Amino acid sequence: MYQIGNVNYIATIAVIGGALFGFDISSMSAMITTQPYLCQFNERGFDDSGRCLGPSDSTQGGITAAMPGGSLFGALASGFLSDRFGRKATIQLGSLFWIIGSALMSGAANIAMLVVSRAINGFAIGICSAQVPVYISEIAPPDKRGRLVSGQQWAITWGIMIMYFICYGCAFIDNSAAFRLPWALQMIPALLLLGGVFLLPESPRWLIKKKRLAEATEVLALVRAKSNRNSPLVKAEFDEIVRTVQEEHDGGDARWREVFAPKMLNRTSIGVFTQIWSQLSGMNVMMYYITYVFTMAGLSASGSDNGEVLKSSSIQFVINVVMTIPALLWMDRWGRRPTLLVGAALMCLWLSINAGLFAVYSHPPSPGEFTSTAESMEISGAPAKAVVASTLLFVATFAPTWGPVSWTYPPELFPLRVRGKAVALATSANWIFNFALAYFRVYVLFAVFCAAMFLHVFFMFPETANKTLEEIQDIFDDTKPGAIKYLGTPAWKTRNDRSKAVRSGPATASQDMELQSQAPSNEVTEGHVPSGADGSKPQYVARTSEAQPDDGA
């Protein structure tokens, strides 16, 4: 079957998995104040004007939290699935679950059916959100890895914006099609992902781990050298991966306890907290409940002109898309540490401003003014405009910093042996806190979290930009001079050395000549494995589909 070799196109298809998460955010946040939704899932009766009051606050919190709850289990399961069946098959499985969940969601007749369908969708998102970054990080060259993996966040922002505008158009429908149509349309990106993944190559690192060396060579040649199997670049990267895998292979398949071993615990905590801090920044709460915030800021009485609220709120999603672009262009130049530090400091500032404005200038709403008790404050005039401005500045800060880096960073931290399980664990932390945060929305608390994450990044998060995945493992080697036991090189001493960036395009003649002396001279042929730099033979036997059956996929 034809396979795509351009890493930009490969990433474009893979990150559709991120768009699923974005679709889910908007499909709920844009609907929770519409009358068709409130009437279909009405628990609280009607107000004096005859408007449906919808589900209770705790029920709505449960509906919203069903997705991250399902994502938690999907993320944890993805580690086993990815290691056993491969990165591609696992992503496709996630897309299948999404299609099933969206079909049930669009036909939801009651709250129970809605919760179950959202949990299934969440399971799909958990799988894709954990394994798409792993897949891209394992197939991307070091100097493009940041921008390609961060494409997942850009896809999320596109999914949020596209679905939000679909919901805006459907908000003018006065029956249940107002929410059923958008929820059914969510199946389209999953269908594109399911079919598109067939055209993608498997991760060469996973193939080498499963002893399918000839296939791995073909993939590396395809994505690095336009199918030139004899390129020194291909040979050099192949040997580097084989040596790393051989060192890790002696212990058999990775077990969960290895993720928490003393020498791995530092990396595990960094990966987990990258996702935790991303959630505790408050960004997803902002996305879920943005219509409430804008209603409290006086843009419209809730329910009286929902179209106006949705239109006003949509600027946040446009900003989210546009402001993610700088990360795609310059994240590898900026480095991971500075991006996270600047983002945490600025988000803390905007959240503190919002907290102060609501504390000083807000007042309780008049009886019956809002349909939801979650809209518990009213603010008007210049302070209301300042709330809107600081909210938008918060989004503009998160978009190029913690948004994309939180997906890029965890897959870079771990050795291949435990990468699938470790990233699944880190991603599950994202969904645990996403689930919890569906129930509370306090600006000042998020500001405190942003201050804490700044300090955590400064002291514990090393720089990984422009390093191969194998080179990153050396950062955590605690036997080197100046290293700290169980931690490795102190984070504040690591640097983004762009002079070492690996060229990502097909090899030129001069570059091939330059690398020729460093690469093994023997060709990679069927059943023949190149020797390592020390002349030793890797303990693997190459196979093809015509050879003995594969026991790992």
Coordinates of C-alpha atoms in Angstrom, one line a residue:
M1 CA 0.0 0.0 0.0
Y2 CA 1.1 3.5 -0.7
Q3 CA 2.6 5.3 2.3
I4 CA 3.1 9.0 2.8
G5 CA 6.8 10.0 3.4
N6 CA 6.6 13.7 4.1
V7 CA 6.6 14.2 7.9
N8 CA 4.5 17.3 7.6
Y9 CA 1.7 15.4 5.8
I10 CA 2.1 12.5 8.3
A11 CA 1.6 14.9 11.2
T12 CA -1.3 16.6 9.5
I13 CA -3.3 13.4 9.3
A14 CA -2.3 12.1 12.8
V15 CA -3.2 15.3 14.6
I16 CA -6.8 14.9 13.5
G17 CA -7.0 12.9 16.7
G18 CA -6.5 16.2 18.5
A19 CA -9.3 17.8 16.6
L20 CA -11.7 15.3 18.2
F21 CA -11.0 16.8 21.6
G22 CA -11.6 20.3 20.3
F23 CA -14.9 19.2 18.7
D24 CA -16.0 17.8 22.0
I25 CA -15.2 21.0 24.0
S26 CA -17.3 23.2 21.7
S27 CA -20.1 20.8 21.1
M28 CA -20.8 21.0 24.8
S29 CA -19.8 24.6 25.8
A30 CA -21.8 26.1 23.0
M31 CA -24.9 24.1 23.8
I32 CA -25.3 24.5 27.5
T33 CA -27.2 27.8 27.4
T34 CA -29.5 27.0 24.4
Q35 CA -33.2 26.4 25.0
P36 CA -33.4 23.1 22.9
Y37 CA -30.6 21.6 25.0
L38 CA -32.0 22.9 28.3
C39 CA -35.5 21.6 27.5
Q40 CA -34.3 18.1 26.2
F41 CA -32.4 17.5 29.5
N42 CA -34.5 19.6 31.8
E43 CA -34.4 18.8 35.5
R44 CA -35.3 22.1 37.1
G45 CA -38.6 22.9 35.4
F46 CA -39.3 26.4 34.0
D47 CA -38.8 30.0 35.1
D48 CA -41.5 32.7 35.2
S49 CA -41.1 33.3 31.5
G50 CA -41.6 29.7 30.6
R51 CA -38.0 29.1 29.7
C52 CA -36.5 25.7 30.4
L53 CA -34.0 25.8 33.3
G54 CA -32.2 22.6 32.2
P55 CA -30.1 20.2 34.3
S56 CA -29.0 21.1 37.8
D57 CA -25.5 22.4 38.2
S58 CA -24.2 19.2 39.6
T59 CA -25.8 17.2 36.8
Q60 CA -24.3 19.5 34.2
G61 CA -21.0 19.1 35.9
G62 CA -21.4 15.4 35.6
I63 CA -22.3 15.6 31.9
T64 CA -19.3 17.8 31.2
A65 CA -17.0 15.6 33.3
A66 CA -18.1 12.3 31.6
M67 CA -15.7 13.1 28.7
P68 CA -12.5 13.6 30.8
G69 CA -13.6 10.7 33.0
G70 CA -13.7 8.4 29.9
S71 CA -10.5 9.9 28.7
L72 CA -8.7 8.8 31.8
F73 CA -9.4 5.2 31.1
G74 CA -8.7 5.6 27.4
A75 CA -5.3 7.1 28.1
L76 CA -4.3 4.4 30.6
A77 CA -5.4 1.6 28.2
S78 CA -3.6 3.2 25.3
G79 CA -0.2 2.4 26.8
F80 CA -0.8 -1.3 26.6
L81 CA -2.6 -1.1 23.3
S82 CA 0.2 1.0 21.7
D83 CA 3.0 -1.2 22.9
R84 CA 1.2 -4.4 21.8
F85 CA -0.5 -3.5 18.5
G86 CA 1.5 -0.4 17.3
R87 CA 0.9 3.3 17.3
K88 CA -1.2 3.3 14.1
A89 CA -3.6 0.6 15.1
T90 CA -4.2 2.2 18.5
I91 CA -5.0 5.6 16.9
Q92 CA -7.4 3.9 14.6
L93 CA -9.1 2.2 17.5
G94 CA -9.6 5.6 19.1
S95 CA -11.3 6.9 16.0
L96 CA -13.7 3.9 16.0
F97 CA -14.7 4.6 19.6
W98 CA -15.3 8.3 18.7
I99 CA -17.6 7.3 15.8
I100 CA -19.6 5.1 18.1
G101 CA -19.8 7.7 20.9
S102 CA -20.8 10.5 18.5
A103 CA -23.6 8.4 17.0
L104 CA -25.0 7.7 20.5
M105 CA -24.6 11.3 21.5
S106 CA -26.5 12.6 18.6
G107 CA -29.4 10.4 19.4
A108 CA -29.3 10.9 23.2
A109 CA -32.8 10.8 24.6
N110 CA -32.0 11.4 28.2
I111 CA -29.2 12.5 30.5
A112 CA -28.0 8.9 31.2
M113 CA -27.6 8.2 27.5
L114 CA -25.8 11.6 27.0
V115 CA -23.3 10.8 29.9
V116 CA -22.6 7.3 28.5
S117 CA -22.0 8.6 25.0
R118 CA -19.7 11.3 26.3
A119 CA -17.7 8.8 28.3
I120 CA -17.2 6.7 25.1
N121 CA -16.1 9.8 23.3
G122 CA -13.8 10.5 26.2
F123 CA -12.3 7.0 25.9
A124 CA -11.5 7.7 22.3
I125 CA -9.9 11.1 23.1
G126 CA -7.8 9.5 25.9
I127 CA -6.4 7.0 23.4
C128 CA -5.6 9.6 20.7
S129 CA -4.4 12.3 23.0
A130 CA -1.8 10.0 24.5
Q131 CA -0.6 8.1 21.4
V132 CA -0.7 10.7 18.6
P133 CA 2.2 12.7 20.3
V134 CA 4.1 9.5 20.9
Y135 CA 3.7 8.5 17.2
I136 CA 4.7 11.9 15.9
S137 CA 7.7 12.3 18.3
E138 CA 9.0 8.9 17.2
I139 CA 8.8 9.6 13.5
A140 CA 9.8 13.3 13.4
P141 CA 13.4 14.6 13.1
P142 CA 14.7 16.5 16.2
D143 CA 14.6 20.0 14.7
K144 CA 11.0 19.6 13.6
R145 CA 9.7 17.5 16.5
G146 CA 8.4 20.5 18.5
R147 CA 6.4 22.0 15.7
L148 CA 5.0 18.7 14.5
V149 CA 3.9 17.4 17.9
S150 CA 2.5 20.8 18.8
G151 CA 0.3 20.5 15.7
Q152 CA -1.9 18.4 18.0
Q153 CA -2.7 21.5 20.0
W154 CA -3.3 23.4 16.8
A155 CA -5.7 20.7 15.7
I156 CA -7.5 21.0 19.0
T157 CA -7.9 24.7 18.5
W158 CA -9.3 24.2 15.0
G159 CA -11.7 21.6 16.3
I160 CA -12.9 24.0 19.0
M161 CA -13.4 26.9 16.5
I162 CA -15.0 24.9 13.7
M163 CA -17.5 23.1 16.0
Y164 CA -18.2 26.4 17.8
F165 CA -19.3 28.1 14.6
I166 CA -21.3 25.0 13.6
C167 CA -23.1 25.3 16.9
Y168 CA -23.6 29.0 16.4
G169 CA -25.4 28.4 13.1
C170 CA -27.4 25.6 14.7
A171 CA -28.4 27.7 17.7
F172 CA -31.0 29.4 15.5
I173 CA -32.8 26.0 15.1
D174 CA -35.7 25.8 17.6
N175 CA -35.8 22.1 18.1
S176 CA -33.5 19.3 19.2
A177 CA -31.6 19.4 15.9
A178 CA -29.9 22.4 17.3
F179 CA -27.6 20.1 19.3
R180 CA -28.1 16.7 17.5
L181 CA -26.8 18.0 14.2
P182 CA -23.5 19.3 15.6
W183 CA -23.0 16.1 17.6
A184 CA -23.6 13.9 14.6
L185 CA -21.1 16.0 12.5
Q186 CA -18.4 15.1 15.0
M187 CA -18.1 11.8 13.3
I188 CA -16.6 13.3 10.1
P189 CA -13.0 14.0 11.4
A190 CA -12.9 10.5 13.0
L191 CA -13.8 8.9 9.7
L192 CA -11.0 11.0 8.0
L193 CA -8.6 9.9 10.7
L194 CA -9.6 6.2 10.4
G195 CA -9.0 6.2 6.7
G196 CA -6.0 8.5 6.7
V197 CA -3.9 6.4 9.1
F198 CA -3.8 3.6 6.6
L199 CA -1.6 5.8 4.4
L200 CA 0.9 6.5 7.3
P201 CA 4.0 4.5 8.1
E202 CA 4.4 2.8 11.4
S203 CA 6.8 4.3 14.0
P204 CA 10.3 3.1 13.1
R205 CA 11.2 2.9 16.8
W206 CA 8.2 0.7 17.6
L207 CA 9.1 -1.5 14.6
I208 CA 12.7 -1.9 15.8
K209 CA 11.4 -2.7 19.3
K210 CA 9.4 -5.5 17.7
K211 CA 12.4 -6.8 15.8
R212 CA 10.9 -5.8 12.4
L213 CA 14.2 -4.2 11.3
A214 CA 13.7 -4.3 7.6
E215 CA 10.4 -2.5 7.8
A216 CA 11.9 0.1 10.2
T217 CA 14.7 0.7 7.6
E218 CA 12.1 1.2 4.9
V219 CA 10.2 3.8 7.1
L220 CA 13.4 5.7 8.0
A221 CA 14.4 5.8 4.3
L222 CA 11.0 7.0 3.4
V223 CA 10.7 9.8 5.9
R224 CA 14.4 10.9 6.0
A225 CA 15.9 10.3 2.5
K226 CA 13.1 9.8 -0.1
S227 CA 13.4 6.0 0.2
N228 CA 17.2 5.9 -0.2
R229 CA 18.0 2.9 2.0
N230 CA 21.7 3.5 1.7
S231 CA 21.7 7.1 2.9
P232 CA 24.2 7.6 5.8
L233 CA 21.5 9.6 7.6
V234 CA 19.2 6.5 7.6
K235 CA 22.0 4.2 8.7
A236 CA 23.2 6.5 11.5
E237 CA 19.7 6.9 12.9
F238 CA 18.9 3.3 12.5
D239 CA 22.0 2.2 14.4
E240 CA 21.4 4.8 17.2
I241 CA 17.9 3.5 17.7
V242 CA 19.0 -0.2 17.5
R243 CA 21.7 0.3 20.1
T244 CA 19.2 2.1 22.4
V245 CA 16.6 -0.6 22.0
Q246 CA 19.2 -3.4 22.5
E247 CA 20.2 -1.9 25.8
E248 CA 16.6 -1.7 26.9
H249 CA 15.6 -5.1 25.5
D250 CA 17.3 -7.4 28.0
G251 CA 14.5 -7.0 30.6
G252 CA 11.7 -8.1 28.2
D253 CA 8.6 -6.0 27.8
A254 CA 8.2 -2.9 30.0
R255 CA 6.0 -3.2 33.1
W256 CA 4.1 -0.4 34.8
R257 CA 6.3 -0.6 37.9
E258 CA 9.3 0.5 35.7
V259 CA 7.6 3.9 35.2
F260 CA 7.9 4.4 39.0
A261 CA 11.5 3.0 39.4
P262 CA 13.9 5.4 41.2
K263 CA 15.8 6.2 38.1
M264 CA 12.6 6.9 36.1
L265 CA 10.6 8.6 38.8
N266 CA 11.9 12.1 38.1
R267 CA 10.9 11.8 34.4
T268 CA 7.5 10.4 35.3
S269 CA 6.8 13.2 37.7
I270 CA 7.8 15.9 35.1
G271 CA 5.7 14.3 32.4
V272 CA 2.7 13.9 34.7
F273 CA 2.9 17.4 36.1
T274 CA 3.3 18.9 32.6
Q275 CA -0.2 17.7 31.9
I276 CA -1.5 18.5 35.4
W277 CA -0.3 22.1 35.3
S278 CA -1.7 22.5 31.8
Q279 CA -5.1 21.7 33.3
L280 CA -4.6 23.7 36.5
S281 CA -3.9 26.8 34.4
G282 CA -7.7 26.9 34.0
M283 CA -7.7 26.9 30.2
N284 CA -10.2 24.1 29.7
V285 CA -12.5 25.4 32.3
M286 CA -12.5 28.7 30.4
M287 CA -13.3 26.8 27.2
Y288 CA -16.1 24.8 28.7
Y289 CA -17.9 27.7 30.5
I290 CA -17.0 30.7 28.3
T291 CA -20.6 31.4 27.6
Y292 CA -21.3 31.8 31.3
V293 CA -18.4 34.2 31.7
F294 CA -19.5 36.4 28.8
T295 CA -23.1 36.4 30.0
M296 CA -22.0 37.5 33.5
A297 CA -20.0 40.3 31.8
G298 CA -23.2 41.6 30.5
L299 CA -23.1 40.7 26.8
S300 CA -26.5 39.3 27.0
A301 CA -29.0 37.9 29.4
S302 CA -28.7 34.2 29.4
G303 CA -31.2 32.6 27.1
S304 CA -32.6 35.9 25.7
D305 CA -30.1 36.1 22.9
N306 CA -28.0 33.1 22.9
G307 CA -26.8 33.7 19.3
E308 CA -25.3 37.0 20.5
V309 CA -23.5 35.4 23.4
L310 CA -22.1 32.6 21.1
K311 CA -20.9 35.2 18.5
S312 CA -19.2 37.3 21.2
S313 CA -17.6 34.3 22.7
S314 CA -16.3 33.0 19.4
I315 CA -13.4 35.6 19.3
Q316 CA -11.7 33.5 22.0
F317 CA -11.6 30.5 19.8
V318 CA -10.3 32.5 16.8
I319 CA -7.5 33.9 19.0
N320 CA -6.7 30.3 20.2
V321 CA -6.2 29.2 16.6
V322 CA -4.2 32.2 15.5
M323 CA -1.9 32.4 18.6
T324 CA -1.0 28.7 18.4
I325 CA 0.8 29.4 15.1
P326 CA 3.9 31.1 16.7
A327 CA 4.5 27.9 18.6
L328 CA 4.4 25.9 15.3
L329 CA 6.9 28.2 13.7
W330 CA 9.3 28.9 16.6
M331 CA 8.9 26.4 19.4
D332 CA 12.1 24.6 18.5
R333 CA 13.9 27.9 18.4
W334 CA 12.5 29.2 21.7
G335 CA 13.1 25.9 23.5
R336 CA 10.7 24.2 25.9
R337 CA 11.8 25.8 29.2
P338 CA 11.5 29.5 28.3
T339 CA 8.1 28.9 26.6
L340 CA 6.7 27.3 29.7
L341 CA 8.1 29.9 32.1
V342 CA 6.8 32.9 30.2
G343 CA 3.4 31.3 29.7
A344 CA 3.1 30.5 33.4
A345 CA 4.0 34.0 34.5
L346 CA 1.7 35.8 32.1
M347 CA -1.3 33.5 32.8
C348 CA -0.8 34.1 36.5
L349 CA -1.1 37.9 35.8
W350 CA -4.3 37.7 33.7
L351 CA -6.0 35.4 36.1
S352 CA -5.1 37.6 39.1
I353 CA -6.6 40.6 37.2
N354 CA -9.8 38.7 36.6
A355 CA -10.1 37.5 40.2
G356 CA -9.6 41.1 41.4
L357 CA -12.1 42.5 39.0
F358 CA -14.8 40.1 40.0
A359 CA -14.0 40.4 43.7
V360 CA -14.2 44.2 43.7
Y361 CA -16.8 45.1 41.0
S362 CA -19.3 42.2 40.8
H363 CA -22.6 41.8 42.6
P364 CA -25.2 39.0 42.8
P365 CA -27.6 38.9 39.8
S366 CA -31.2 39.9 40.1
P367 CA -33.7 37.0 40.7
G368 CA -34.5 35.3 37.4
E369 CA -31.8 37.3 35.5
F370 CA -29.8 34.2 34.6
T371 CA -31.1 30.7 33.9
S372 CA -28.1 28.9 35.5
T373 CA -27.0 29.3 39.1
A374 CA -23.4 28.9 37.7
E375 CA -23.8 32.4 36.5
S376 CA -23.5 33.6 40.1
M377 CA -22.1 37.1 39.6
E378 CA -22.9 40.1 37.4
I379 CA -20.3 42.7 36.4
S380 CA -20.8 45.7 34.0
G381 CA -19.2 48.8 32.6
A382 CA -15.5 49.2 32.3
P383 CA -14.7 46.3 34.7
A384 CA -16.7 44.0 32.5
K385 CA -14.7 45.1 29.5
A386 CA -11.5 44.5 31.4
V387 CA -12.7 41.0 32.3
V388 CA -13.3 40.2 28.7
A389 CA -9.9 41.7 27.7
S390 CA -8.0 39.7 30.4
T391 CA -9.8 36.6 29.4
L392 CA -8.8 37.0 25.8
L393 CA -5.2 37.8 26.9
F394 CA -5.1 34.6 29.0
V395 CA -6.1 32.6 25.9
A396 CA -3.6 34.4 23.8
T397 CA -0.9 33.4 26.3
F398 CA -1.9 29.8 26.8
A399 CA -2.1 29.2 23.0
P400 CA 1.6 29.5 22.1
T401 CA 3.0 28.2 25.4
W402 CA 1.5 25.6 27.6
G403 CA -1.1 24.4 25.0
P404 CA 1.3 23.0 22.5
V405 CA 4.3 22.3 24.8
S406 CA 2.2 20.1 27.1
W407 CA 1.7 17.7 24.3
T408 CA 5.2 17.9 22.9
Y409 CA 7.2 17.6 26.1
P410 CA 6.1 14.3 27.7
P411 CA 6.9 12.0 24.8
E412 CA 10.4 13.5 24.6
L413 CA 11.3 12.6 28.2
F414 CA 11.1 8.8 28.2
P415 CA 13.1 6.0 26.7
L416 CA 11.4 3.9 24.0
R417 CA 11.0 0.9 26.4
V418 CA 8.5 2.7 28.6
R419 CA 7.4 5.6 26.3
G420 CA 3.9 4.2 25.5
K421 CA 3.0 3.5 29.1
A422 CA 4.7 6.6 30.6
V423 CA 3.0 9.0 28.2
A424 CA -0.3 7.3 28.7
L425 CA 0.2 7.8 32.5
A426 CA 1.1 11.5 32.0
T427 CA -1.9 12.0 29.7
S428 CA -4.2 10.3 32.2
A429 CA -3.2 13.0 34.7
N430 CA -4.5 15.6 32.3
W431 CA -7.9 13.9 32.2
I432 CA -8.1 13.3 36.0
F433 CA -7.8 17.0 36.6
N434 CA -10.0 17.9 33.6
F435 CA -12.6 15.7 35.2
A436 CA -12.2 17.4 38.6
L437 CA -12.1 21.0 37.2
A438 CA -15.5 20.5 35.5
Y439 CA -16.9 21.1 39.0
F440 CA -15.2 24.4 40.0
R441 CA -14.2 27.7 38.4
V442 CA -12.2 30.0 40.7
Y443 CA -9.8 32.5 39.1
V444 CA -7.6 33.2 42.0
L445 CA -7.0 29.5 42.6
F446 CA -5.8 29.0 39.0
A447 CA -3.5 32.1 39.4
V448 CA -1.9 30.3 42.4
F449 CA -1.4 27.2 40.3
C450 CA 0.3 29.2 37.6
A451 CA 2.7 30.7 40.1
A452 CA 3.5 27.2 41.4
M453 CA 4.0 25.8 37.9
F454 CA 6.5 28.5 37.1
L455 CA 8.7 27.5 40.0
H456 CA 8.3 23.8 39.2
V457 CA 9.4 24.3 35.6
F458 CA 12.4 26.4 36.6
F459 CA 13.8 23.9 39.0
M460 CA 12.8 20.6 37.5
F461 CA 12.0 20.7 33.8
P462 CA 15.1 20.3 31.5
E463 CA 15.5 21.6 28.0
T464 CA 14.8 19.0 25.3
A465 CA 14.5 21.0 22.1
N466 CA 16.8 20.1 19.1
K467 CA 18.0 16.8 20.7
T468 CA 17.3 13.3 19.5
L469 CA 15.1 11.2 21.7
E470 CA 18.1 9.1 22.5
E471 CA 20.2 12.1 23.4
I472 CA 17.5 13.4 25.8
Q473 CA 18.0 10.2 27.9
D474 CA 21.6 11.4 28.7
I475 CA 20.1 14.4 30.5
F476 CA 18.7 12.0 33.1
D477 CA 21.9 10.0 33.5
D478 CA 22.8 10.6 37.2
T479 CA 26.3 9.1 36.8
K480 CA 27.8 12.1 34.9
P481 CA 29.9 14.8 36.7
G482 CA 27.7 17.5 38.2
A483 CA 24.5 15.3 38.0
I484 CA 22.1 14.9 40.9
K485 CA 21.3 11.4 42.0
Y486 CA 18.0 10.2 40.5
L487 CA 17.6 13.5 38.7
G488 CA 20.5 13.8 36.3
T489 CA 21.7 17.2 34.9
P490 CA 20.1 20.1 36.9
A491 CA 17.3 21.5 34.7
W492 CA 18.5 25.1 34.9
K493 CA 21.8 24.0 33.4
T494 CA 20.3 22.5 30.3
R495 CA 20.3 24.5 27.1
N496 CA 18.7 24.6 23.6
D497 CA 21.7 24.2 21.4
R498 CA 20.3 24.9 17.9
S499 CA 23.7 24.4 16.3
K500 CA 23.2 20.7 16.9
A501 CA 19.9 20.6 15.1
V502 CA 19.6 17.6 12.9
R503 CA 18.8 18.4 9.3
S504 CA 15.3 17.2 8.6
G505 CA 15.0 17.1 4.8
P506 CA 16.4 14.5 2.3
A507 CA 20.1 14.2 2.4
T508 CA 22.1 16.2 -0.2
A509 CA 25.3 14.8 -1.8
S510 CA 27.6 16.9 0.4
Q511 CA 25.8 16.0 3.6
D512 CA 25.9 12.3 2.7
M513 CA 29.6 12.6 2.1
E514 CA 30.0 14.4 5.5
L515 CA 28.2 11.6 7.3
Q516 CA 29.6 8.7 5.3
S517 CA 32.6 8.3 7.6
Q518 CA 30.3 8.2 10.7
A519 CA 27.9 5.7 9.2
P520 CA 28.4 1.9 8.9
S521 CA 29.5 0.9 5.4
N522 CA 27.3 -2.2 5.1
E523 CA 23.9 -1.9 3.5
V524 CA 20.6 -2.7 5.2
T525 CA 19.2 -5.5 3.2
E526 CA 16.5 -8.1 3.8
G527 CA 17.6 -10.4 6.6
H528 CA 20.8 -8.4 7.1
V529 CA 21.4 -6.0 10.0
P530 CA 24.1 -3.3 10.1
S531 CA 26.6 -3.5 12.9
G532 CA 26.8 -0.9 15.6
A533 CA 29.5 1.7 16.0
D534 CA 31.5 -0.8 18.1
G535 CA 31.2 -3.5 15.4
S536 CA 28.8 -5.6 17.4
K537 CA 25.7 -7.0 15.9
P538 CA 22.3 -6.0 17.4
Q539 CA 20.5 -9.0 18.8
Y540 CA 17.6 -8.8 16.4
V541 CA 16.5 -10.6 13.3
A542 CA 14.8 -8.7 10.5
R543 CA 11.5 -10.0 9.2
T544 CA 9.0 -9.2 6.6
S545 CA 5.4 -10.1 6.2
E546 CA 6.5 -13.2 4.2
A547 CA 8.7 -14.3 7.1
Q548 CA 7.6 -15.9 10.3
P549 CA 4.6 -14.3 11.9
D550 CA 5.1 -11.3 14.1
D551 CA 4.5 -11.9 17.8
G552 CA 4.4 -8.2 18.7
A553 CA 1.8 -6.6 16.5

